[in-house]
Coordinates of C-alpha atoms and ligand atoms in Angstrom, one line a residue:
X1 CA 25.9 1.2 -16.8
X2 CA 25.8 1.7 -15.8
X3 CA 27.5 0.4 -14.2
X4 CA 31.4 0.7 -13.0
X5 CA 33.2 -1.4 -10.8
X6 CA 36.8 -1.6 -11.0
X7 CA 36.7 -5.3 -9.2
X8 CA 36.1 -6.6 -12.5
X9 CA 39.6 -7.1 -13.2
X10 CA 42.0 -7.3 -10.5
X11 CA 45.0 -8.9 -12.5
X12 CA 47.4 -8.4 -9.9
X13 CA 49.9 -10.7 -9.5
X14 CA 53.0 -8.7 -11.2
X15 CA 51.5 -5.2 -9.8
X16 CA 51.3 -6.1 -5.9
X17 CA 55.0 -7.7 -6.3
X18 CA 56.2 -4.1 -6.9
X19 CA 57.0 -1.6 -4.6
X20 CA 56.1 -1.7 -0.6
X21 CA 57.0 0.2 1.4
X22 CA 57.9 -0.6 5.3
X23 CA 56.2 2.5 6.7
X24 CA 53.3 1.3 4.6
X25 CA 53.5 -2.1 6.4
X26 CA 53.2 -0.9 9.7
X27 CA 50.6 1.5 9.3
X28 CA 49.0 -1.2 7.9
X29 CA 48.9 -3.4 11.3
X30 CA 48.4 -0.5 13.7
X31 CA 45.0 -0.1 11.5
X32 CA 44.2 -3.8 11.8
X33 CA 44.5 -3.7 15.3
X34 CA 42.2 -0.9 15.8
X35 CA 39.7 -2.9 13.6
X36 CA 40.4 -6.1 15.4
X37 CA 39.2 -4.7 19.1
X38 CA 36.3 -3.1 17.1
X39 CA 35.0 -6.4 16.4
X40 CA 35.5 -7.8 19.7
X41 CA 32.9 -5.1 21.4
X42 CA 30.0 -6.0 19.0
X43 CA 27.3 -8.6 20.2
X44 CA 27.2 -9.8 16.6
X45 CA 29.5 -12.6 15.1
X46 CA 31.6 -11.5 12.4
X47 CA 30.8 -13.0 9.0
X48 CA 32.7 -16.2 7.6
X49 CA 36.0 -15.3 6.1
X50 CA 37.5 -16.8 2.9
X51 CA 40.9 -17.2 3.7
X52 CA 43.8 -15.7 1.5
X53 CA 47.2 -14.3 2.8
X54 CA 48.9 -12.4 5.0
X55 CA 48.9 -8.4 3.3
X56 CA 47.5 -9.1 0.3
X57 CA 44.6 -10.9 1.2
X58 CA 42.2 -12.5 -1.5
X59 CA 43.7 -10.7 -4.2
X60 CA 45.5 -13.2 -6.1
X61 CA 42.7 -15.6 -6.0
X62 CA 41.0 -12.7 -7.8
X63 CA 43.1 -12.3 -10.9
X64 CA 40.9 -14.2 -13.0
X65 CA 39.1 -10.8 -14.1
X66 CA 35.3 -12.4 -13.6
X67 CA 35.0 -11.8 -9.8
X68 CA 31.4 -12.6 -9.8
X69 CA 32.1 -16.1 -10.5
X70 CA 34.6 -16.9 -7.9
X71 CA 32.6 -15.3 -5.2
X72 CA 29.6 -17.6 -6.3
X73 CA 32.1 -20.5 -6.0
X74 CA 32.9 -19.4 -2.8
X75 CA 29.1 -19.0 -1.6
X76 CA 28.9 -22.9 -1.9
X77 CA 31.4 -23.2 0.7
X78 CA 31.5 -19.9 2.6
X79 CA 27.5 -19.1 2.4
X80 CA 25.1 -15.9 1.1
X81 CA 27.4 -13.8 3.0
X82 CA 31.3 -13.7 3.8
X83 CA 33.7 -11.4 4.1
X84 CA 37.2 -11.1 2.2
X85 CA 40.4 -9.3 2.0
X86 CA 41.4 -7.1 -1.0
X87 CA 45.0 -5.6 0.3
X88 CA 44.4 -3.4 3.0
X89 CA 40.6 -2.9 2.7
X90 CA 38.2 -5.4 4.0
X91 CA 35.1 -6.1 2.1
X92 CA 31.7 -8.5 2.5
X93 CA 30.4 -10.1 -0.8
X94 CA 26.1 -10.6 -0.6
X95 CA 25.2 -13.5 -2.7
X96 CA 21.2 -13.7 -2.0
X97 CA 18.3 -12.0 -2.7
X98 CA 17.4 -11.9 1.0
X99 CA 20.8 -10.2 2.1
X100 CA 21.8 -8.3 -1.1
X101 CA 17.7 -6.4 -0.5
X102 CA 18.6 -6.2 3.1
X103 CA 21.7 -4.4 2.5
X104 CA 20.2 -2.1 -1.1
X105 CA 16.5 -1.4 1.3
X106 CA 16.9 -1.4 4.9
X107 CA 20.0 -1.1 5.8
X108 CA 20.5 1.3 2.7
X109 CA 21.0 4.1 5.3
X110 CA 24.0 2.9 6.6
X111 CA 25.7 1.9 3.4
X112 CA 24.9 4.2 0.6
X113 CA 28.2 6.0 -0.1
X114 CA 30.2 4.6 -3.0
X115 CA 33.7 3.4 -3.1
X116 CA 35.5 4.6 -6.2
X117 CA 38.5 3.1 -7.8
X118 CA 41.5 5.3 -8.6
X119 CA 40.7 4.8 -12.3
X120 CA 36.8 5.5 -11.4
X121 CA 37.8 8.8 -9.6
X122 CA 38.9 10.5 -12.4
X123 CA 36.4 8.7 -15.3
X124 CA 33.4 9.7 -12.6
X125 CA 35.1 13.7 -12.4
X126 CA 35.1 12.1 -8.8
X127 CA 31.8 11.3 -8.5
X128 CA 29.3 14.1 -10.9
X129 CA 26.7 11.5 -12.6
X130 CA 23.5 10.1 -10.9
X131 CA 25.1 6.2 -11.0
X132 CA 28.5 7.1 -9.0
X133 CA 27.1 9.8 -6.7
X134 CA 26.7 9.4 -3.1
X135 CA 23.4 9.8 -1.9
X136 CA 22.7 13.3 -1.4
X137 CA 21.5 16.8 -2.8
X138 CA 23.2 16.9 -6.2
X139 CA 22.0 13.4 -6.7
X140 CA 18.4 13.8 -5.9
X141 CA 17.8 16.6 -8.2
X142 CA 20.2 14.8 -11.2
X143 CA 17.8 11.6 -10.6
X144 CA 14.9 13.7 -10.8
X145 CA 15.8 15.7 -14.2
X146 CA 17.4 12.6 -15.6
X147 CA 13.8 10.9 -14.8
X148 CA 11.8 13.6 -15.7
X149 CA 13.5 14.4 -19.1
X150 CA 14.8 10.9 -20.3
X151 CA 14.0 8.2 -18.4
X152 CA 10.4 8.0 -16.6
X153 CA 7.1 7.0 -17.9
X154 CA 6.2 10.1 -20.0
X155 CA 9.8 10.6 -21.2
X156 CA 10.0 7.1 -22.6
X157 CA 6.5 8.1 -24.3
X158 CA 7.1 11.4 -25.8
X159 CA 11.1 9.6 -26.9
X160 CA 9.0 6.7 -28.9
X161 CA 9.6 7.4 -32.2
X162 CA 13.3 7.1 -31.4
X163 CA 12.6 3.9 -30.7
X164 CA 10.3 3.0 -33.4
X165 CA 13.0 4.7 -35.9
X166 CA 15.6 2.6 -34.5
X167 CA 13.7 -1.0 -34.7
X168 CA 12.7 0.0 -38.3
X169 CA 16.7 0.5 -39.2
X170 CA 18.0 -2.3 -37.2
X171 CA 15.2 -4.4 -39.4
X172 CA 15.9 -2.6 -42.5
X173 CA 19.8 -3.4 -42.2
X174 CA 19.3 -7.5 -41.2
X175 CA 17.3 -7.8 -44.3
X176 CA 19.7 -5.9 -46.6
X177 CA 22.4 -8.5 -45.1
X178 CA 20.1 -11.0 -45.7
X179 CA 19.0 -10.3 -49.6
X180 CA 23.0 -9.6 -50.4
X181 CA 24.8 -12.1 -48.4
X182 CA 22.2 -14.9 -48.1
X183 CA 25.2 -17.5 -46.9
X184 CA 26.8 -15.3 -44.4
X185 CA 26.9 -15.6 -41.0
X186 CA 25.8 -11.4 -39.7
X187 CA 27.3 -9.9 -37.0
X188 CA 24.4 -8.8 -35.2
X189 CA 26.6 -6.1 -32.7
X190 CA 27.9 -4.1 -35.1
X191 CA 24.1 -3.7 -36.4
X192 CA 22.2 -3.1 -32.8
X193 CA 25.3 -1.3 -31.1
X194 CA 25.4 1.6 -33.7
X195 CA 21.4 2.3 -33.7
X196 CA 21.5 2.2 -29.8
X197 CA 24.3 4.7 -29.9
X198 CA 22.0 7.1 -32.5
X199 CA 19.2 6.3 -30.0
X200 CA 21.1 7.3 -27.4
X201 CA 22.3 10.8 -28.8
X202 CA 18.6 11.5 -29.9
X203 CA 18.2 11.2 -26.4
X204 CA 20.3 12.9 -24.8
X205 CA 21.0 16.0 -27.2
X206 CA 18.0 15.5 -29.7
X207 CA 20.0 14.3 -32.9
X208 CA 22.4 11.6 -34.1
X209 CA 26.0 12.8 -35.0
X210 CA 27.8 12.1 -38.3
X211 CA 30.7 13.3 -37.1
X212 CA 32.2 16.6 -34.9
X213 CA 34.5 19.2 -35.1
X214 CA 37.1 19.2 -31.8
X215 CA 39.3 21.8 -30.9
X216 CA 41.4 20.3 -28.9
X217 CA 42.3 17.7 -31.8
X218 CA 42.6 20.2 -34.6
X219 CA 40.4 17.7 -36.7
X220 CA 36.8 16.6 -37.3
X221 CA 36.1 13.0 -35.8
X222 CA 33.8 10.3 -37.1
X223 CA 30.9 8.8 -35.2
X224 CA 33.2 5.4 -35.2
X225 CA 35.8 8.0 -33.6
X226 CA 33.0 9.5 -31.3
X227 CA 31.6 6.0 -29.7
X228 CA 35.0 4.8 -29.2
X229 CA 36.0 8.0 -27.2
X230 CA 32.6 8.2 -25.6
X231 CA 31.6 4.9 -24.5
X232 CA 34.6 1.9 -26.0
X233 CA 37.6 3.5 -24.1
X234 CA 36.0 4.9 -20.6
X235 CA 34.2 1.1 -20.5
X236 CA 37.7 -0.1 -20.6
X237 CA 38.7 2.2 -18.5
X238 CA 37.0 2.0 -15.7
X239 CA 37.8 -1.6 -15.3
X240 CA 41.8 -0.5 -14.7
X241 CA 43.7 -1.5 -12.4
X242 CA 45.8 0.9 -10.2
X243 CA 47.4 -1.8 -7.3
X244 CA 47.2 1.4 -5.2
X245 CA 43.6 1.1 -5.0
X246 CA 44.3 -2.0 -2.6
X247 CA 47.3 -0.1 -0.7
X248 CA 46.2 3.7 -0.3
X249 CA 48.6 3.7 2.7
X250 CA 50.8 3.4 -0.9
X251 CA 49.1 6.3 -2.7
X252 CA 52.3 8.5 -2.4
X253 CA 54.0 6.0 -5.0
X254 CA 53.3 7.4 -8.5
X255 CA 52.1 4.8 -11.0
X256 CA 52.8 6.7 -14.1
X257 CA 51.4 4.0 -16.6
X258 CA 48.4 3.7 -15.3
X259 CA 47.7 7.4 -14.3
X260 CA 48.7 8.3 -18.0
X261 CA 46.2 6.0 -19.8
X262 CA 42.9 7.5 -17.5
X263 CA 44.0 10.9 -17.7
X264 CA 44.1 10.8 -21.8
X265 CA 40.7 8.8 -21.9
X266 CA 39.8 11.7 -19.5
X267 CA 41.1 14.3 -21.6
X268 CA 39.8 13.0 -24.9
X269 CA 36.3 12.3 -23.6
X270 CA 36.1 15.6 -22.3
X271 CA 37.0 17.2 -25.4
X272 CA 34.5 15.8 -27.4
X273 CA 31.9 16.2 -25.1
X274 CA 32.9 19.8 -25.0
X275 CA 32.6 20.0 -28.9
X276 CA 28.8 18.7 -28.7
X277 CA 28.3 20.6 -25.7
X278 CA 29.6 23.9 -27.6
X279 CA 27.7 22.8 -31.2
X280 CA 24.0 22.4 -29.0
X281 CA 24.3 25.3 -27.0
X282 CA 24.7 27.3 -31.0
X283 CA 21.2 25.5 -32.0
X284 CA 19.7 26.7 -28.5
X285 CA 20.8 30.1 -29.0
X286 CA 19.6 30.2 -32.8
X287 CA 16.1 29.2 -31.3
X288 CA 15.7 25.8 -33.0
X289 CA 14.4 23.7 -29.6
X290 CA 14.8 19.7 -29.6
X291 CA 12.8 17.2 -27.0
X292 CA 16.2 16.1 -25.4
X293 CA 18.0 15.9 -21.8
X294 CA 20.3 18.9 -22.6
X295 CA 17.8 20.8 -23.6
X296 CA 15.5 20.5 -20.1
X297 CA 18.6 21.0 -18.4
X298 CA 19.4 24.3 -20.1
X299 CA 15.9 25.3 -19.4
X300 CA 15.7 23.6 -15.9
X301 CA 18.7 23.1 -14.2
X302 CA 20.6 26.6 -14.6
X303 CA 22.5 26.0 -11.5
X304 CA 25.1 23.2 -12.8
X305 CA 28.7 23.7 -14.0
X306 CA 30.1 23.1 -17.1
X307 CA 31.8 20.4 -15.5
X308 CA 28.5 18.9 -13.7
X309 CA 26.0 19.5 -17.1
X310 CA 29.2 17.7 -19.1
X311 CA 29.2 14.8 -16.7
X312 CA 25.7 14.3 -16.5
X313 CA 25.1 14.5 -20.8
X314 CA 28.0 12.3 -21.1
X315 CA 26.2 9.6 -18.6
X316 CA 23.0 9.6 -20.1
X317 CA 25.2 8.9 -23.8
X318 CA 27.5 5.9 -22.0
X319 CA 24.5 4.2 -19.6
X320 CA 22.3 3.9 -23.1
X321 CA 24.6 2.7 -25.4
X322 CA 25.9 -0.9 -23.7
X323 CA 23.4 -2.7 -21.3
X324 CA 20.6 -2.9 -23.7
X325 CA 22.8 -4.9 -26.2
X326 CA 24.6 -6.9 -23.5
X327 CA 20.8 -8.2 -23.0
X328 CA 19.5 -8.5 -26.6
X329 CA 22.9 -10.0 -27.9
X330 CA 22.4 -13.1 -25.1
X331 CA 18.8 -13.5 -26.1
X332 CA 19.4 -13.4 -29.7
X333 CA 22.1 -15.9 -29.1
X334 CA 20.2 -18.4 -26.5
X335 CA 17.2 -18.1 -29.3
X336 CA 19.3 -18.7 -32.2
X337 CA 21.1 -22.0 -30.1
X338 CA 17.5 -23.2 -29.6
X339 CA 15.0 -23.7 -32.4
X340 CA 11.9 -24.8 -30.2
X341 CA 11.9 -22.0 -27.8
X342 CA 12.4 -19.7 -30.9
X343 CA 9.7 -21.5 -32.7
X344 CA 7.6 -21.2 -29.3
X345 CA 8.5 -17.4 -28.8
X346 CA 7.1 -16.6 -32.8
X347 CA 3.7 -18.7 -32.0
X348 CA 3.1 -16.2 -29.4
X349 CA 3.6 -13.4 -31.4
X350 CA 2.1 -14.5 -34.1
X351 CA -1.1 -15.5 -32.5
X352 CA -0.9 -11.6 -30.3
X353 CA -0.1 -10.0 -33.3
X354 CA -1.3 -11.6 -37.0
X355 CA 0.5 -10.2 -40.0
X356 CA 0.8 -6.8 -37.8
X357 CA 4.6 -5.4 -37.0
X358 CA 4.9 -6.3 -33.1
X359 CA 5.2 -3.0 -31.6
X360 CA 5.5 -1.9 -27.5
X361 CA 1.7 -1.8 -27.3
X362 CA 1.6 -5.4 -27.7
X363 CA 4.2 -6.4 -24.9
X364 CA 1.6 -7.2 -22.4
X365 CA -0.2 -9.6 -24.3
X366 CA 3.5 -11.3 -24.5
X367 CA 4.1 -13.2 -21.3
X368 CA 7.0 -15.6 -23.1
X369 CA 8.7 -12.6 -24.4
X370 CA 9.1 -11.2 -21.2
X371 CA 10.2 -14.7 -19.8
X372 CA 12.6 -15.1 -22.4
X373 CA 13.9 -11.2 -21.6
X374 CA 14.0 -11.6 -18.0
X375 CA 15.3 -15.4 -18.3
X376 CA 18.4 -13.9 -20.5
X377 CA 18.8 -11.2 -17.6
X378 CA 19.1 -13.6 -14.9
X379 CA 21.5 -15.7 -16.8
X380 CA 23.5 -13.4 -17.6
X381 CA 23.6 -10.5 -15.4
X382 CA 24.0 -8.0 -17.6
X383 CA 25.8 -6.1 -14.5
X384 CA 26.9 -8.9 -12.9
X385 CA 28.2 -7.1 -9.6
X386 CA 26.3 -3.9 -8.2
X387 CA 28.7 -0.7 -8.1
X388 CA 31.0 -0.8 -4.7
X389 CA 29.6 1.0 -1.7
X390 CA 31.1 1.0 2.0
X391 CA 29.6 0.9 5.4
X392 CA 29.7 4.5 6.5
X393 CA 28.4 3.8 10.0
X394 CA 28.7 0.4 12.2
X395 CA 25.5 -2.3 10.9
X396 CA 24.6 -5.9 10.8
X397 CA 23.5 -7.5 7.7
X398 CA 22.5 -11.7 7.6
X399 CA 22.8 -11.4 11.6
X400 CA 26.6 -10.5 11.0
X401 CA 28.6 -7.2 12.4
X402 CA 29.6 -5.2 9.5
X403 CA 32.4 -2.4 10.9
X404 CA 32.1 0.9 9.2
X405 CA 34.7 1.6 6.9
X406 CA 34.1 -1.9 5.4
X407 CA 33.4 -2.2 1.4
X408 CA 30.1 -4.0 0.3
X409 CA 30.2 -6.0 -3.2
X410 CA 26.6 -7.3 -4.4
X411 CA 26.9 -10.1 -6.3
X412 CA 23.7 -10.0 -8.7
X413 CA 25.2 -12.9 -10.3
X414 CA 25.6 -14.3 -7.4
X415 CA 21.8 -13.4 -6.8
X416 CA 20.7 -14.8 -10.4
X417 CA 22.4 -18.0 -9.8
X418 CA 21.7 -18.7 -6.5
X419 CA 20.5 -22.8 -6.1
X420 CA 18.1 -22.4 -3.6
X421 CA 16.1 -19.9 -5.2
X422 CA 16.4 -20.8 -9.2
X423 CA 16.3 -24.5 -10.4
X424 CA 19.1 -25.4 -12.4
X425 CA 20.1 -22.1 -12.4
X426 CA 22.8 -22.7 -15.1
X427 CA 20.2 -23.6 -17.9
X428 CA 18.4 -20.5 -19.7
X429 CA 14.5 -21.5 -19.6
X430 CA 12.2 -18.7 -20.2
X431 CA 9.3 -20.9 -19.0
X432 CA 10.7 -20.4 -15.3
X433 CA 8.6 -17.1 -15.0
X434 CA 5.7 -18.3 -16.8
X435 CA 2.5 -19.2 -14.5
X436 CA 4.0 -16.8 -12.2
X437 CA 1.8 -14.0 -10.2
X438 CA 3.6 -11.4 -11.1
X439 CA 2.3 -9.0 -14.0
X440 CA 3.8 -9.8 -17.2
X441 CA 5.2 -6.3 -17.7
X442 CA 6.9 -6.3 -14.2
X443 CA 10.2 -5.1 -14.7
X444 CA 12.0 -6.9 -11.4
X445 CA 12.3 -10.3 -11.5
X446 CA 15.2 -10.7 -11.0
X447 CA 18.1 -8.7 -9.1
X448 CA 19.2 -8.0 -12.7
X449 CA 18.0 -3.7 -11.7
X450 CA 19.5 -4.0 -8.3
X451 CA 16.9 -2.4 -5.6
X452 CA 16.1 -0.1 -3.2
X453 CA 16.9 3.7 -3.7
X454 CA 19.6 3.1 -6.0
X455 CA 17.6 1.0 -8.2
X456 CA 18.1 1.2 -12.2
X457 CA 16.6 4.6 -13.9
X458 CA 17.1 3.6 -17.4
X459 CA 15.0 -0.2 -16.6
X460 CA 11.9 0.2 -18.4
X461 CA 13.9 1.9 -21.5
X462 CA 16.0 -1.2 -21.4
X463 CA 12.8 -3.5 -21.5
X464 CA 11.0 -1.6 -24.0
X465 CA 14.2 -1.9 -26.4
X466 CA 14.9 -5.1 -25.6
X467 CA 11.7 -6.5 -25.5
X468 CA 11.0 -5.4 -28.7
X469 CA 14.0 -5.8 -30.4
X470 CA 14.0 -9.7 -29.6
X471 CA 10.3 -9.7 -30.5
X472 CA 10.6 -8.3 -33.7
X473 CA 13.8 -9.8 -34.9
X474 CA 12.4 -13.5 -34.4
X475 CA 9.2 -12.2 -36.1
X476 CA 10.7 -11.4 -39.4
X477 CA 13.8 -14.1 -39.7
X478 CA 14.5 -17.4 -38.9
X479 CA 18.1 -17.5 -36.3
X480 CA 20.7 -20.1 -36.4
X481 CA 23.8 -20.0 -34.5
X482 CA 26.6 -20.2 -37.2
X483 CA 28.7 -23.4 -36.4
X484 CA 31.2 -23.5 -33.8
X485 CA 29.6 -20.0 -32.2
X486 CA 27.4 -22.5 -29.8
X487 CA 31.0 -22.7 -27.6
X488 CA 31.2 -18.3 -27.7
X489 CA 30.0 -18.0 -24.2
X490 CA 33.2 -16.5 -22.8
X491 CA 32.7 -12.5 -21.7
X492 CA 34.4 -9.7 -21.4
X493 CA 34.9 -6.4 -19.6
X494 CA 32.4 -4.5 -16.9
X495 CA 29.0 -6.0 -18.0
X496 CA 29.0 -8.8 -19.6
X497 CA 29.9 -8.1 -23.1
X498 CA 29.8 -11.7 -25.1
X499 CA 34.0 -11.9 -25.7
X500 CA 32.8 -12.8 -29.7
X501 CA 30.6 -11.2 -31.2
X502 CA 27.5 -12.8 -32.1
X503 CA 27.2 -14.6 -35.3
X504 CA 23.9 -15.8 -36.9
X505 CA 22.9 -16.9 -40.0
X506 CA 19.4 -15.3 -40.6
X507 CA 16.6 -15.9 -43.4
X508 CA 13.5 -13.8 -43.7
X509 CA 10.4 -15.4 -42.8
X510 CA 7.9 -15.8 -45.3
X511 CA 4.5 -13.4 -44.1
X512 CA 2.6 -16.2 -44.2
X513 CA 4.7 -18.5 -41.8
Ligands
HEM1 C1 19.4 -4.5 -19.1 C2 19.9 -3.3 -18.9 C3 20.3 -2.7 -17.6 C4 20.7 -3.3 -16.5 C5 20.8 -4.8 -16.2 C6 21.0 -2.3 -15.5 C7 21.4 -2.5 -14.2 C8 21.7 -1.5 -13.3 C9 22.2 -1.7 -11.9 C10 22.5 -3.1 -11.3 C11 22.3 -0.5 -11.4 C12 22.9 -0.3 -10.0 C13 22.0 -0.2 -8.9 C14 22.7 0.2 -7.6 O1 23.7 0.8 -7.6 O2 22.2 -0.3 -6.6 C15 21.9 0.5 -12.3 C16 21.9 1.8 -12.0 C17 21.5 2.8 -13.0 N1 21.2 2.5 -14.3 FE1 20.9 0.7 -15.2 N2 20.8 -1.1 -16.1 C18 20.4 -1.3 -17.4 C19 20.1 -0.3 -18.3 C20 20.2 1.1 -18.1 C21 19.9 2.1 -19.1 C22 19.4 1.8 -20.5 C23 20.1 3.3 -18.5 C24 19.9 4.7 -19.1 C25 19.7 4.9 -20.3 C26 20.5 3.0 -17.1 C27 20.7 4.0 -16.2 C28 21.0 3.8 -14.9 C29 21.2 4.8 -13.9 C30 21.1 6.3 -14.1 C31 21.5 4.2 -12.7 C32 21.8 4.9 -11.3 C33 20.5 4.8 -10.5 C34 20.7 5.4 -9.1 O3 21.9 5.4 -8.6 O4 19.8 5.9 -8.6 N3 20.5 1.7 -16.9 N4 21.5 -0.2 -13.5

């Protein structure tokens, strides 16, 4: 996440009560009328409007901090595509495949620049990392390196044994659980979400960190200290609220709080990313070389700043470290909640596999695996709303006029649960994509990767972990939900983070099962 959209939460009741401004107001109508006569001239109707209230718009209808689900209720009544008011700023929600792919493929053109939140401004260093760019020259060539190194075909090959080490730990850990606390319930995050953060530093700087040396502290953090600077606080960050973002006519107003809170996540996260910067750029210079992004981009990409080359190793650390266990968290938990798709799942790898360790090279030979990974995708959206863009020239999208200057919100869970396309789109049932003619190791299925030009980089690396992760796991133990977690299904933050984590009582399987 990959993924940052500050519409997430937009708790605003007690922040758009405070302070505006008359001069603000007017400015505010002398814009809406020059919108207004805009629309008249096109030959295309403007799309439905939800109705809210005068200046503030939709906002308060909002405050319920899970966006995506309110603008699916509202594509019941409204349809795929309507538009809404957040404050001053106008913006069309797309809540079908047809219309969101019409809107990420052809009309990309016309609405590929992003729309950053105050919060997102400063997290993003204003926009220096392949996800939050614009489209243009910077992000071309960080796509292609990022690709190259990390994330393409041959990357993902020669980074295996990353993988491989990380499945072996994971397993190694559940079992230890299991032989010392055979009656306890395991929390499987706190397992997966540290290996995925080692993964993720083997990535992108060729080693995992036991801790670092910084500066600007005067002490020596701990890799807890590390992932909570790194990827825990700028997650929680970039969900903020800043009630300016809905008034810039407002901007002028300080908001001390709230500028306070980002610029110390910013601060702190730049600090330590400085430290591992500094310590990798000694091994470099000592000669010892590592298969890792920073060290292509040393070799290959000479031309970045310090600020650009921070940004983009700081990305590649954040993306891999949450959407993967967003994924296999939901999976582990629809399994463990259902014995006879579990039951079904093992059959399949036991007949693919015999008394053999499932590993990637079997995946193709696994359709229900992939079902059950793509079902838990579409369910629940790991990324349930695509980053915000805006309409930087005048367009149409579903046949309606879309005025530049207006903000574009793809609803993927929107997408994933749309009734016309999914049958009971609220139950998870992995046999939906079986039969199907697509090839069992397609990796979009659903809108789960968004599309077009901005499509995901990091998709196949999140089905090769994924896939096997769930694969293996239901391989070597049985999964039960521990009682009362079957009603857990709340979530939480930018992607959707299970509010509790998981807890499942596991038991080995005997090998002869
Ligand atoms: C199940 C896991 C994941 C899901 C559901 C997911 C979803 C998405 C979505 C919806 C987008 C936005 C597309 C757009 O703006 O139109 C995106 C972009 C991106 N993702 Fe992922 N992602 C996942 C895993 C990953 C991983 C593991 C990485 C890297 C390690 C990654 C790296 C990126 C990058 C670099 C972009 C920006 C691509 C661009 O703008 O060209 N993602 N992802």
């Amino acid at each position: 996440m990959d993924t940052l959209l500050n519409l997430q939460a937009l708790p605003m009741g007690a922040a758009i009560g405070g302070p505006v401004a008359l001069g603000g107001i007017s400015l505010f109508f002398i814009r809406q009328y020059v919108k207004d006569q805009k629309k008249k001239s096109s030959p295309f109707p403007p799309p439905p409007e939800v109705p809210g209230l005068p200046v503030i718009g939709n906002l308060l209808q909002l405050k319920e901090k899970k966006p995506h689900k309110t603008f699916t209720k509202w594509a019941e009544e409204y349809g795929p595509i309507y538009s809404i008011k957040t404050g001053s700023s106008n913006m069309v929600v797309l809540n079908t495949n047809d219309v969101a792919k019409e809107a990420m493929v052809t009309k990309y053109s016309s609405m590929s620049t992003r729309k950053l939140s105050n919060a997102l401004k400063i997290l993003t260093s204003d926009k220096s990392m392949v996800a939050m760019s614009d489209y243009n020259e910077f992000y071309k060539t960080a796509k292609r390196n990022l690709l190259t190194s990390t994330l393409g075909t041959n990357a993902q090959k020669r980074h295996r044994v990353h993988r491989d080490t990380m499945m072996n730990n994971i397993c190694e850990q559940f079992h230890a659980h299991a032989k010392t606390f055979p009656s306890e319930a395991v929390n499987f995050r706190k397992i997966f979400q540290s290996e995925l953060f080692g993964l993720s530093l083997k990535q992108a700087i060729g080693e995992d960190l036991g801790s670092v040396y910084v500066e600007e502290f005067g002490t020596t953090l701990s890799r807890q200290e590390i992932f909570k600077i790194l990827v825990l606080d700028p997650m929680e960050g970039a969900i903020e609220v800043d009630w300016r973002d809905f008034f810039p006519y407002l901007k002028w107003i300080p908001n001390k709080t709230f500028e306070k809170r980002i610029e110390q996540m910013h601060f702190r996260r730049q600090a330590v990313m400085k430290a591992i910067i500094e310590q990798q750029k000694k091994r470099v210079a000592s000669g010892v070389e590592l298969n890792c992004y920073f060290d292509y981009l040393m070799s290959e990409a000479k031309t970045l700043s310090e600020q650009q080359l921070l940004m983009l190793m700081w990305e590649a650390i954040i993306e891999a470290s949450d959407t993967v266990l967003v994924t296999s968290e939901w999976a582990v938990y629809e399994l463990s909640k259902d014995q006879e798709k579990q039951n079904r799942l093992l059959q399949e790898i036991q007949n693919a596999c015999g008394f053999e360790k499932l590993t990637e090279e079997k995946l193709c030979k696994l359709p229900y695996l992939a079902a059950v990974f793509h079902e838990t995708l579409r369910k629940h959206s790991p990324v349930p709303i695509v980053p915000l863009r805006y309409v930087h020239e005048d367009a149409q999208l579903g046949g309606y006029n879309i005025p530049q200057g207006t903000e574009i919100a793809i609803n993927i869970y929107g997408c994933n649960m749309d009734k016309n396309m999914w049958d009971s789109p609220e139950e998870w049932k992995p046999e939906r994509f079986l039969g199907r003619k697509d090839e069992t190791m397609e990796l979009h299925k659903t809108m789960a990767f968004g599309g077009g030009k901005r499509v995901c980089a990091g998709a196949l690396q999140a089905m090769l972990i994924s896939c096997v992760a769930i694969g293996r796991l239901v391989q070597e133990f049985e999964w039960r939900l521990k009682d009362g977690e079957e009603a857990n299904v709340d979530t939480l933050g930018l992607t959707t983070h299970k509010l509790h984590p998981l807890l499942t009582n596991i038991k080995p399987r005997n090998r002869t099962e």
